[in-house]
């Protein structure tokens, strides 16, 4: 079964440092999503890509977060500088197309701890 | 605007008992509705989804849910709980006509199963 790959699985970083997460969606999936999940809460969308273009980044804290999907395949989410409140699970998901009727496939996530 | 409310942040059942996890949604357009399950430090796995057609949908692991438009509900049930069902469950909604609209999740319900 095809999977969404994410790395690293776990990351501990000091506040004010830069950190990056990587996601490789299922082959052929045009739409890619980054979600942030704070412990005990549901995932919240940070950014959505359609191919290499950003469709929705309205909830992305742009002063410190950036995301790119240069060739419309894999994607990187960066935080600089990291803050204590950024500690969370960062989930990547992909879907075949825009619109969600098929549901999304999620990766295993990156657990970020900022100390 | 769309939103999801999951009633009860924590549900405890005995093994073999009925599982009922409640989800109510708000949507200005016909919704797509989903249930996902999340095990500790893992990504989200799709349990089932409602898009169109039959309002009673069956998913994996013996779970099912019924879309009730008049009640704006999409409750998740399983006739007999297993220990392996202990996990976090998330209800999610997206707009059927809103291409590119990402999933909006509820806050989640933790299911505990005791022997």
PDB file of N, CA, C and O in Angstrom, chain A residues 30-92:
ATOM      1  N   UNK A  30      -1.513  15.098  -6.506  1.00  0.00           N
ATOM      2  CA  UNK A  30      -1.238  16.484  -6.852  1.00  0.00           C
ATOM      3  C   UNK A  30      -1.366  17.428  -5.661  1.00  0.00           C
ATOM      4  O   UNK A  30      -0.756  18.482  -5.628  1.00  0.00           O
ATOM      5  N   UNK A  31      -2.173  17.035  -4.693  1.00  0.00           N
ATOM      6  CA  UNK A  31      -2.453  17.922  -3.576  1.00  0.00           C
ATOM      7  C   UNK A  31      -1.720  17.448  -2.321  1.00  0.00           C
ATOM      8  O   UNK A  31      -1.764  16.272  -1.989  1.00  0.00           O
ATOM      9  N   UNK A  32      -1.067  18.375  -1.665  1.00  0.00           N
ATOM     10  CA  UNK A  32      -0.282  18.059  -0.477  1.00  0.00           C
ATOM     11  C   UNK A  32      -0.648  19.048   0.616  1.00  0.00           C
ATOM     12  O   UNK A  32      -0.846  20.243   0.368  1.00  0.00           O
ATOM     13  N   UNK A  33      -0.755  18.544   1.836  1.00  0.00           N
ATOM     14  CA  UNK A  33      -1.177  19.346   2.984  1.00  0.00           C
ATOM     15  C   UNK A  33      -0.189  19.172   4.142  1.00  0.00           C
ATOM     16  O   UNK A  33       0.285  18.071   4.389  1.00  0.00           O
ATOM     17  N   UNK A  34       0.061  20.263   4.824  1.00  0.00           N
ATOM     18  CA  UNK A  34       0.765  20.206   6.105  1.00  0.00           C
ATOM     19  C   UNK A  34      -0.216  20.610   7.203  1.00  0.00           C
ATOM     20  O   UNK A  34      -0.860  21.665   7.118  1.00  0.00           O
ATOM     21  N   UNK A  35      -0.298  19.760   8.220  1.00  0.00           N
ATOM     22  CA  UNK A  35      -1.128  20.028   9.383  1.00  0.00           C
ATOM     23  C   UNK A  35      -0.243  20.083  10.625  1.00  0.00           C
ATOM     24  O   UNK A  35       0.775  19.387  10.721  1.00  0.00           O
ATOM     25  N   UNK A  36      -0.679  20.854  11.591  1.00  0.00           N
ATOM     26  CA  UNK A  36      -0.038  20.868  12.904  1.00  0.00           C
ATOM     27  C   UNK A  36      -1.043  20.342  13.924  1.00  0.00           C
ATOM     28  O   UNK A  36      -2.212  20.763  13.932  1.00  0.00           O
ATOM     29  N   UNK A  37      -0.582  19.439  14.760  1.00  0.00           N
ATOM     30  CA  UNK A  37      -1.453  18.856  15.778  1.00  0.00           C
ATOM     31  C   UNK A  37      -0.811  19.039  17.148  1.00  0.00           C
ATOM     32  O   UNK A  37       0.173  18.372  17.475  1.00  0.00           O
ATOM     33  N   UNK A  38      -1.373  19.943  17.910  1.00  0.00           N
ATOM     34  CA  UNK A  38      -0.917  20.148  19.288  1.00  0.00           C
ATOM     35  C   UNK A  38      -1.479  19.019  20.135  1.00  0.00           C
ATOM     36  O   UNK A  38      -2.598  18.549  19.906  1.00  0.00           O
ATOM     37  N   UNK A  39      -0.717  18.595  21.124  1.00  0.00           N
ATOM     38  CA  UNK A  39      -1.104  17.457  21.943  1.00  0.00           C
ATOM     39  C   UNK A  39      -2.505  17.637  22.521  1.00  0.00           C
ATOM     40  O   UNK A  39      -2.836  18.676  23.099  1.00  0.00           O
ATOM     41  N   UNK A  40      -3.344  16.647  22.276  1.00  0.00           N
ATOM     42  CA  UNK A  40      -4.694  16.685  22.816  1.00  0.00           C
ATOM     43  C   UNK A  40      -5.698  17.417  21.954  1.00  0.00           C
ATOM     44  O   UNK A  40      -6.865  17.571  22.355  1.00  0.00           O
ATOM     45  N   UNK A  41      -5.267  17.834  20.771  1.00  0.00           N
ATOM     46  CA  UNK A  41      -6.171  18.553  19.880  1.00  0.00           C
ATOM     47  C   UNK A  41      -6.217  17.899  18.499  1.00  0.00           C
ATOM     48  O   UNK A  41      -5.406  17.027  18.186  1.00  0.00           O
ATOM     49  N   UNK A  42      -7.160  18.360  17.695  1.00  0.00           N
ATOM     50  CA  UNK A  42      -7.236  17.866  16.327  1.00  0.00           C
ATOM     51  C   UNK A  42      -6.239  18.584  15.429  1.00  0.00           C
ATOM     52  O   UNK A  42      -5.766  19.666  15.741  1.00  0.00           O
ATOM     53  N   UNK A  43      -5.902  17.976  14.296  1.00  0.00           N
ATOM     54  CA  UNK A  43      -4.983  18.629  13.355  1.00  0.00           C
ATOM     55  C   UNK A  43      -5.575  19.922  12.799  1.00  0.00           C
ATOM     56  O   UNK A  43      -6.781  20.012  12.554  1.00  0.00           O
ATOM     57  N   UNK A  44      -4.704  20.891  12.574  1.00  0.00           N
ATOM     58  CA  UNK A  44      -5.104  22.164  11.980  1.00  0.00           C
ATOM     59  C   UNK A  44      -4.247  22.411  10.752  1.00  0.00           C
ATOM     60  O   UNK A  44      -3.016  22.261  10.802  1.00  0.00           O
ATOM     61  N   UNK A  45      -4.887  22.826   9.680  1.00  0.00           N
ATOM     62  CA  UNK A  45      -4.175  23.030   8.428  1.00  0.00           C
ATOM     63  C   UNK A  45      -3.216  24.201   8.525  1.00  0.00           C
ATOM     64  O   UNK A  45      -3.582  25.288   8.992  1.00  0.00           O
ATOM     65  N   UNK A  46      -1.994  23.975   8.074  1.00  0.00           N
ATOM     66  CA  UNK A  46      -1.023  25.058   7.948  1.00  0.00           C
ATOM     67  C   UNK A  46      -0.953  25.560   6.506  1.00  0.00           C
ATOM     68  O   UNK A  46      -1.009  26.757   6.249  1.00  0.00           O
ATOM     69  N   UNK A  47      -0.815  24.626   5.572  1.00  0.00           N
ATOM     70  CA  UNK A  47      -0.649  25.014   4.176  1.00  0.00           C
ATOM     71  C   UNK A  47      -1.101  23.881   3.281  1.00  0.00           C
ATOM     72  O   UNK A  47      -0.991  22.709   3.636  1.00  0.00           O
ATOM     73  N   UNK A  48      -1.642  24.282   2.120  1.00  0.00           N
ATOM     74  CA  UNK A  48      -2.094  23.320   1.119  1.00  0.00           C
ATOM     75  C   UNK A  48      -1.476  23.686  -0.217  1.00  0.00           C
ATOM     76  O   UNK A  48      -1.501  24.848  -0.628  1.00  0.00           O
ATOM     77  N   UNK A  49      -0.925  22.666  -0.894  1.00  0.00           N
ATOM     78  CA  UNK A  49      -0.338  22.840  -2.217  1.00  0.00           C
ATOM     79  C   UNK A  49      -1.179  22.095  -3.256  1.00  0.00           C
ATOM     80  O   UNK A  49      -1.687  21.008  -3.007  1.00  0.00           O
ATOM     81  N   UNK A  50      -1.283  22.699  -4.412  1.00  0.00           N
ATOM     82  CA  UNK A  50      -1.778  22.011  -5.591  1.00  0.00           C
ATOM     83  C   UNK A  50      -0.608  22.026  -6.573  1.00  0.00           C
ATOM     84  O   UNK A  50      -0.217  23.096  -7.059  1.00  0.00           O
ATOM     85  N   UNK A  51      -0.053  20.839  -6.824  1.00  0.00           N
ATOM     86  CA  UNK A  51       1.219  20.751  -7.559  1.00  0.00           C
ATOM     87  C   UNK A  51       2.242  21.621  -6.831  1.00  0.00           C
ATOM     88  O   UNK A  51       2.428  21.448  -5.643  1.00  0.00           O
ATOM     89  N   UNK A  52       2.855  22.570  -7.497  1.00  0.00           N
ATOM     90  CA  UNK A  52       3.879  23.375  -6.816  1.00  0.00           C
ATOM     91  C   UNK A  52       3.333  24.684  -6.260  1.00  0.00           C
ATOM     92  O   UNK A  52       4.062  25.446  -5.623  1.00  0.00           O
ATOM     93  N   UNK A  53       2.044  24.931  -6.453  1.00  0.00           N
ATOM     94  CA  UNK A  53       1.455  26.205  -6.043  1.00  0.00           C
ATOM     95  C   UNK A  53       0.754  26.097  -4.693  1.00  0.00           C
ATOM     96  O   UNK A  53       0.087  25.116  -4.403  1.00  0.00           O
ATOM     97  N   UNK A  54       0.892  27.172  -3.918  1.00  0.00           N
ATOM     98  CA  UNK A  54       0.193  27.252  -2.645  1.00  0.00           C
ATOM     99  C   UNK A  54      -1.269  27.623  -2.893  1.00  0.00           C
ATOM    100  O   UNK A  54      -1.565  28.621  -3.544  1.00  0.00           O
ATOM    101  N   UNK A  55      -2.168  26.784  -2.388  1.00  0.00           N
ATOM    102  CA  UNK A  55      -3.598  27.047  -2.522  1.00  0.00           C
ATOM    103  C   UNK A  55      -4.138  27.797  -1.315  1.00  0.00           C
ATOM    104  O   UNK A  55      -4.957  28.703  -1.444  1.00  0.00           O
ATOM    105  N   UNK A  56      -3.641  27.426  -0.155  1.00  0.00           N
ATOM    106  CA  UNK A  56      -4.125  28.024   1.096  1.00  0.00           C
ATOM    107  C   UNK A  56      -3.008  28.014   2.122  1.00  0.00           C
ATOM    108  O   UNK A  56      -2.517  26.953   2.492  1.00  0.00           O
ATOM    109  N   UNK A  57      -2.574  29.173   2.521  1.00  0.00           N
ATOM    110  CA  UNK A  57      -1.602  29.287   3.615  1.00  0.00           C
ATOM    111  C   UNK A  57      -2.074  30.322   4.626  1.00  0.00           C
ATOM    112  O   UNK A  57      -1.280  30.959   5.309  1.00  0.00           O
ATOM    113  N   UNK A  58      -3.376  30.469   4.714  1.00  0.00           N
ATOM    114  CA  UNK A  58      -3.940  31.505   5.575  1.00  0.00           C
ATOM    115  C   UNK A  58      -3.650  31.266   7.063  1.00  0.00           C
ATOM    116  O   UNK A  58      -3.651  32.216   7.845  1.00  0.00           O
ATOM    117  N   UNK A  59      -3.412  30.025   7.454  1.00  0.00           N
ATOM    118  CA  UNK A  59      -3.142  29.722   8.862  1.00  0.00           C
ATOM    119  C   UNK A  59      -1.654  29.497   9.126  1.00  0.00           C
ATOM    120  O   UNK A  59      -1.280  29.097  10.233  1.00  0.00           O
ATOM    121  N   UNK A  60      -0.828  29.743   8.158  1.00  0.00           N
ATOM    122  CA  UNK A  60       0.620  29.564   8.325  1.00  0.00           C
ATOM    123  C   UNK A  60       1.224  30.829   8.934  1.00  0.00           C
ATOM    124  O   UNK A  60       1.074  31.911   8.368  1.00  0.00           O
ATOM    125  N   UNK A  61       1.890  30.708  10.065  1.00  0.00           N
ATOM    126  CA  UNK A  61       2.542  31.894  10.673  1.00  0.00           C
ATOM    127  C   UNK A  61       3.748  32.301   9.842  1.00  0.00           C
ATOM    128  O   UNK A  61       4.871  31.840  10.052  1.00  0.00           O
ATOM    129  N   UNK A  62       3.536  33.177   8.915  1.00  0.00           N
ATOM    130  CA  UNK A  62       4.535  33.435   7.881  1.00  0.00           C
ATOM    131  C   UNK A  62       5.762  34.167   8.389  1.00  0.00           C
ATOM    132  O   UNK A  62       6.779  34.237   7.673  1.00  0.00           O
ATOM    133  N   UNK A  63       5.673  34.711   9.590  1.00  0.00           N
ATOM    134  CA  UNK A  63       6.877  35.378  10.110  1.00  0.00           C
ATOM    135  C   UNK A  63       7.958  34.372  10.465  1.00  0.00           C
ATOM    136  O   UNK A  63       9.156  34.711  10.497  1.00  0.00           O
ATOM    137  N   UNK A  64       7.564  33.118  10.690  1.00  0.00           N
ATOM    138  CA  UNK A  64       8.561  32.123  11.090  1.00  0.00           C
ATOM    139  C   UNK A  64       8.455  30.812  10.317  1.00  0.00           C
ATOM    140  O   UNK A  64       9.395  30.023  10.333  1.00  0.00           O
ATOM    141  N   UNK A  65       7.347  30.568   9.686  1.00  0.00           N
ATOM    142  CA  UNK A  65       7.132  29.314   8.960  1.00  0.00           C
ATOM    143  C   UNK A  65       7.223  29.573   7.454  1.00  0.00           C
ATOM    144  O   UNK A  65       6.747  30.603   6.964  1.00  0.00           O
ATOM    145  N   UNK A  66       7.795  28.610   6.758  1.00  0.00           N
ATOM    146  CA  UNK A  66       7.776  28.645   5.305  1.00  0.00           C
ATOM    147  C   UNK A  66       7.614  27.225   4.789  1.00  0.00           C
ATOM    148  O   UNK A  66       7.996  26.254   5.455  1.00  0.00           O
ATOM    149  N   UNK A  67       7.020  27.126   3.620  1.00  0.00           N
ATOM    150  CA  UNK A  67       6.812  25.808   3.016  1.00  0.00           C
ATOM    151  C   UNK A  67       7.029  25.919   1.528  1.00  0.00           C
ATOM    152  O   UNK A  67       6.706  26.944   0.914  1.00  0.00           O
ATOM    153  N   UNK A  68       7.589  24.856   0.973  1.00  0.00           N
ATOM    154  CA  UNK A  68       7.783  24.854  -0.465  1.00  0.00           C
ATOM    155  C   UNK A  68       7.589  23.463  -1.031  1.00  0.00           C
ATOM    156  O   UNK A  68       7.764  22.453  -0.337  1.00  0.00           O
ATOM    157  N   UNK A  69       7.244  23.439  -2.298  1.00  0.00           N
ATOM    158  CA  UNK A  69       7.071  22.183  -3.026  1.00  0.00           C
ATOM    159  C   UNK A  69       7.518  22.474  -4.461  1.00  0.00           C
ATOM    160  O   UNK A  69       6.732  22.581  -5.370  1.00  0.00           O
ATOM    161  N   UNK A  70       8.824  22.605  -4.617  1.00  0.00           N
ATOM    162  CA  UNK A  70       9.405  23.219  -5.802  1.00  0.00           C
ATOM    163  C   UNK A  70       9.040  22.498  -7.100  1.00  0.00           C
ATOM    164  O   UNK A  70       8.722  23.111  -8.087  1.00  0.00           O
ATOM    165  N   UNK A  71       9.084  21.203  -7.110  1.00  0.00           N
ATOM    166  CA  UNK A  71       8.826  20.457  -8.345  1.00  0.00           C
ATOM    167  C   UNK A  71       7.464  19.778  -8.312  1.00  0.00           C
ATOM    168  O   UNK A  71       7.184  18.915  -9.149  1.00  0.00           O
ATOM    169  N   UNK A  72       6.665  20.171  -7.350  1.00  0.00           N
ATOM    170  CA  UNK A  72       5.337  19.595  -7.269  1.00  0.00           C
ATOM    171  C   UNK A  72       5.304  18.166  -6.782  1.00  0.00           C
ATOM    172  O   UNK A  72       4.310  17.473  -6.979  1.00  0.00           O
ATOM    173  N   UNK A  73       6.404  17.742  -6.151  1.00  0.00           N
ATOM    174  CA  UNK A  73       6.436  16.372  -5.639  1.00  0.00           C
ATOM    175  C   UNK A  73       6.613  16.437  -4.134  1.00  0.00           C
ATOM    176  O   UNK A  73       5.639  16.619  -3.402  1.00  0.00           O
ATOM    177  N   UNK A  74       7.865  16.347  -3.655  1.00  0.00           N
ATOM    178  CA  UNK A  74       8.070  16.384  -2.217  1.00  0.00           C
ATOM    179  C   UNK A  74       8.044  17.826  -1.708  1.00  0.00           C
ATOM    180  O   UNK A  74       8.104  18.782  -2.488  1.00  0.00           O
ATOM    181  N   UNK A  75       7.947  17.949  -0.410  1.00  0.00           N
ATOM    182  CA  UNK A  75       7.744  19.269   0.195  1.00  0.00           C
ATOM    183  C   UNK A  75       8.571  19.393   1.463  1.00  0.00           C
ATOM    184  O   UNK A  75       8.853  18.396   2.148  1.00  0.00           O
ATOM    185  N   UNK A  76       8.942  20.626   1.773  1.00  0.00           N
ATOM    186  CA  UNK A  76       9.667  20.928   3.003  1.00  0.00           C
ATOM    187  C   UNK A  76       8.939  22.021   3.765  1.00  0.00           C
ATOM    188  O   UNK A  76       8.511  23.021   3.175  1.00  0.00           O
ATOM    189  N   UNK A  77       8.795  21.825   5.061  1.00  0.00           N
ATOM    190  CA  UNK A  77       8.236  22.825   5.964  1.00  0.00           C
ATOM    191  C   UNK A  77       9.349  23.268   6.898  1.00  0.00           C
ATOM    192  O   UNK A  77      10.022  22.431   7.497  1.00  0.00           O
ATOM    193  N   UNK A  78       9.550  24.568   6.997  1.00  0.00           N
ATOM    194  CA  UNK A  78      10.634  25.089   7.815  1.00  0.00           C
ATOM    195  C   UNK A  78      10.099  26.037   8.885  1.00  0.00           C
ATOM    196  O   UNK A  78       9.135  26.788   8.637  1.00  0.00           O
ATOM    197  N   UNK A  79      10.744  25.993  10.028  1.00  0.00           N
ATOM    198  CA  UNK A  79      10.440  26.932  11.104  1.00  0.00           C
ATOM    199  C   UNK A  79      11.751  27.615  11.496  1.00  0.00           C
ATOM    200  O   UNK A  79      12.753  26.964  11.771  1.00  0.00           O
ATOM    201  N   UNK A  80      11.735  28.947  11.467  1.00  0.00           N
ATOM    202  CA  UNK A  80      12.909  29.699  11.878  1.00  0.00           C
ATOM    203  C   UNK A  80      12.508  31.094  12.345  1.00  0.00           C
ATOM    204  O   UNK A  80      11.987  31.872  11.545  1.00  0.00           O
ATOM    205  N   UNK A  81      12.717  31.406  13.606  1.00  0.00           N
ATOM    206  CA  UNK A  81      13.248  30.564  14.673  1.00  0.00           C
ATOM    207  C   UNK A  81      12.140  29.773  15.364  1.00  0.00           C
ATOM    208  O   UNK A  81      10.991  30.228  15.418  1.00  0.00           O
ATOM    209  N   UNK A  82      12.485  28.633  15.884  1.00  0.00           N
ATOM    210  CA  UNK A  82      11.506  27.833  16.608  1.00  0.00           C
ATOM    211  C   UNK A  82      11.200  28.452  17.970  1.00  0.00           C
ATOM    212  O   UNK A  82      12.086  29.033  18.621  1.00  0.00           O
ATOM    213  N   UNK A  83       9.953  28.332  18.381  1.00  0.00           N
ATOM    214  CA  UNK A  83       9.514  28.804  19.688  1.00  0.00           C
ATOM    215  C   UNK A  83       8.955  27.623  20.476  1.00  0.00           C
ATOM    216  O   UNK A  83       8.568  26.608  19.902  1.00  0.00           O
ATOM    217  N   UNK A  84       8.883  27.793  21.790  1.00  0.00           N
ATOM    218  CA  UNK A  84       8.398  26.702  22.638  1.00  0.00           C
ATOM    219  C   UNK A  84       7.008  26.243  22.223  1.00  0.00           C
ATOM    220  O   UNK A  84       6.699  25.053  22.242  1.00  0.00           O
ATOM    221  N   UNK A  85       6.175  27.186  21.814  1.00  0.00           N
ATOM    222  CA  UNK A  85       4.804  26.867  21.412  1.00  0.00           C
ATOM    223  C   UNK A  85       4.688  26.104  20.116  1.00  0.00           C
ATOM    224  O   UNK A  85       3.587  25.667  19.749  1.00  0.00           O
ATOM    225  N   UNK A  86       5.811  25.913  19.426  1.00  0.00           N
ATOM    226  CA  UNK A  86       5.786  25.146  18.186  1.00  0.00           C
ATOM    227  C   UNK A  86       5.861  23.646  18.438  1.00  0.00           C
ATOM    228  O   UNK A  86       5.726  22.855  17.492  1.00  0.00           O
ATOM    229  N   UNK A  87       6.062  23.257  19.669  1.00  0.00           N
ATOM    230  CA  UNK A  87       6.106  21.830  20.000  1.00  0.00           C
ATOM    231  C   UNK A  87       4.761  21.196  19.633  1.00  0.00           C
ATOM    232  O   UNK A  87       3.711  21.603  20.138  1.00  0.00           O
ATOM    233  N   UNK A  88       4.817  20.210  18.757  1.00  0.00           N
ATOM    234  CA  UNK A  88       3.591  19.613  18.232  1.00  0.00           C
ATOM    235  C   UNK A  88       3.976  18.466  17.311  1.00  0.00           C
ATOM    236  O   UNK A  88       5.152  18.226  17.041  1.00  0.00           O
ATOM    237  N   UNK A  89       2.948  17.781  16.808  1.00  0.00           N
ATOM    238  CA  UNK A  89       3.127  16.806  15.742  1.00  0.00           C
ATOM    239  C   UNK A  89       2.836  17.512  14.427  1.00  0.00           C
ATOM    240  O   UNK A  89       1.804  18.183  14.294  1.00  0.00           O
ATOM    241  N   UNK A  90       3.722  17.378  13.472  1.00  0.00           N
ATOM    242  CA  UNK A  90       3.515  17.962  12.153  1.00  0.00           C
ATOM    243  C   UNK A  90       3.210  16.825  11.176  1.00  0.00           C
ATOM    244  O   UNK A  90       4.031  15.936  10.962  1.00  0.00           O
ATOM    245  N   UNK A  91       2.020  16.892  10.627  1.00  0.00           N
ATOM    246  CA  UNK A  91       1.515  15.824   9.771  1.00  0.00           C
ATOM    247  C   UNK A  91       1.451  16.291   8.323  1.00  0.00           C
ATOM    248  O   UNK A  91       1.003  17.398   8.035  1.00  0.00           O
ATOM    249  N   UNK A  92       1.886  15.435   7.445  1.00  0.00           N
ATOM    250  CA  UNK A  92       1.763  15.682   6.017  1.00  0.00           C
ATOM    251  C   UNK A  92       0.721  14.717   5.463  1.00  0.00           C
ATOM    252  O   UNK A  92       0.631  13.566   5.905  1.00  0.00           O
TER     253      UNK A  92
END
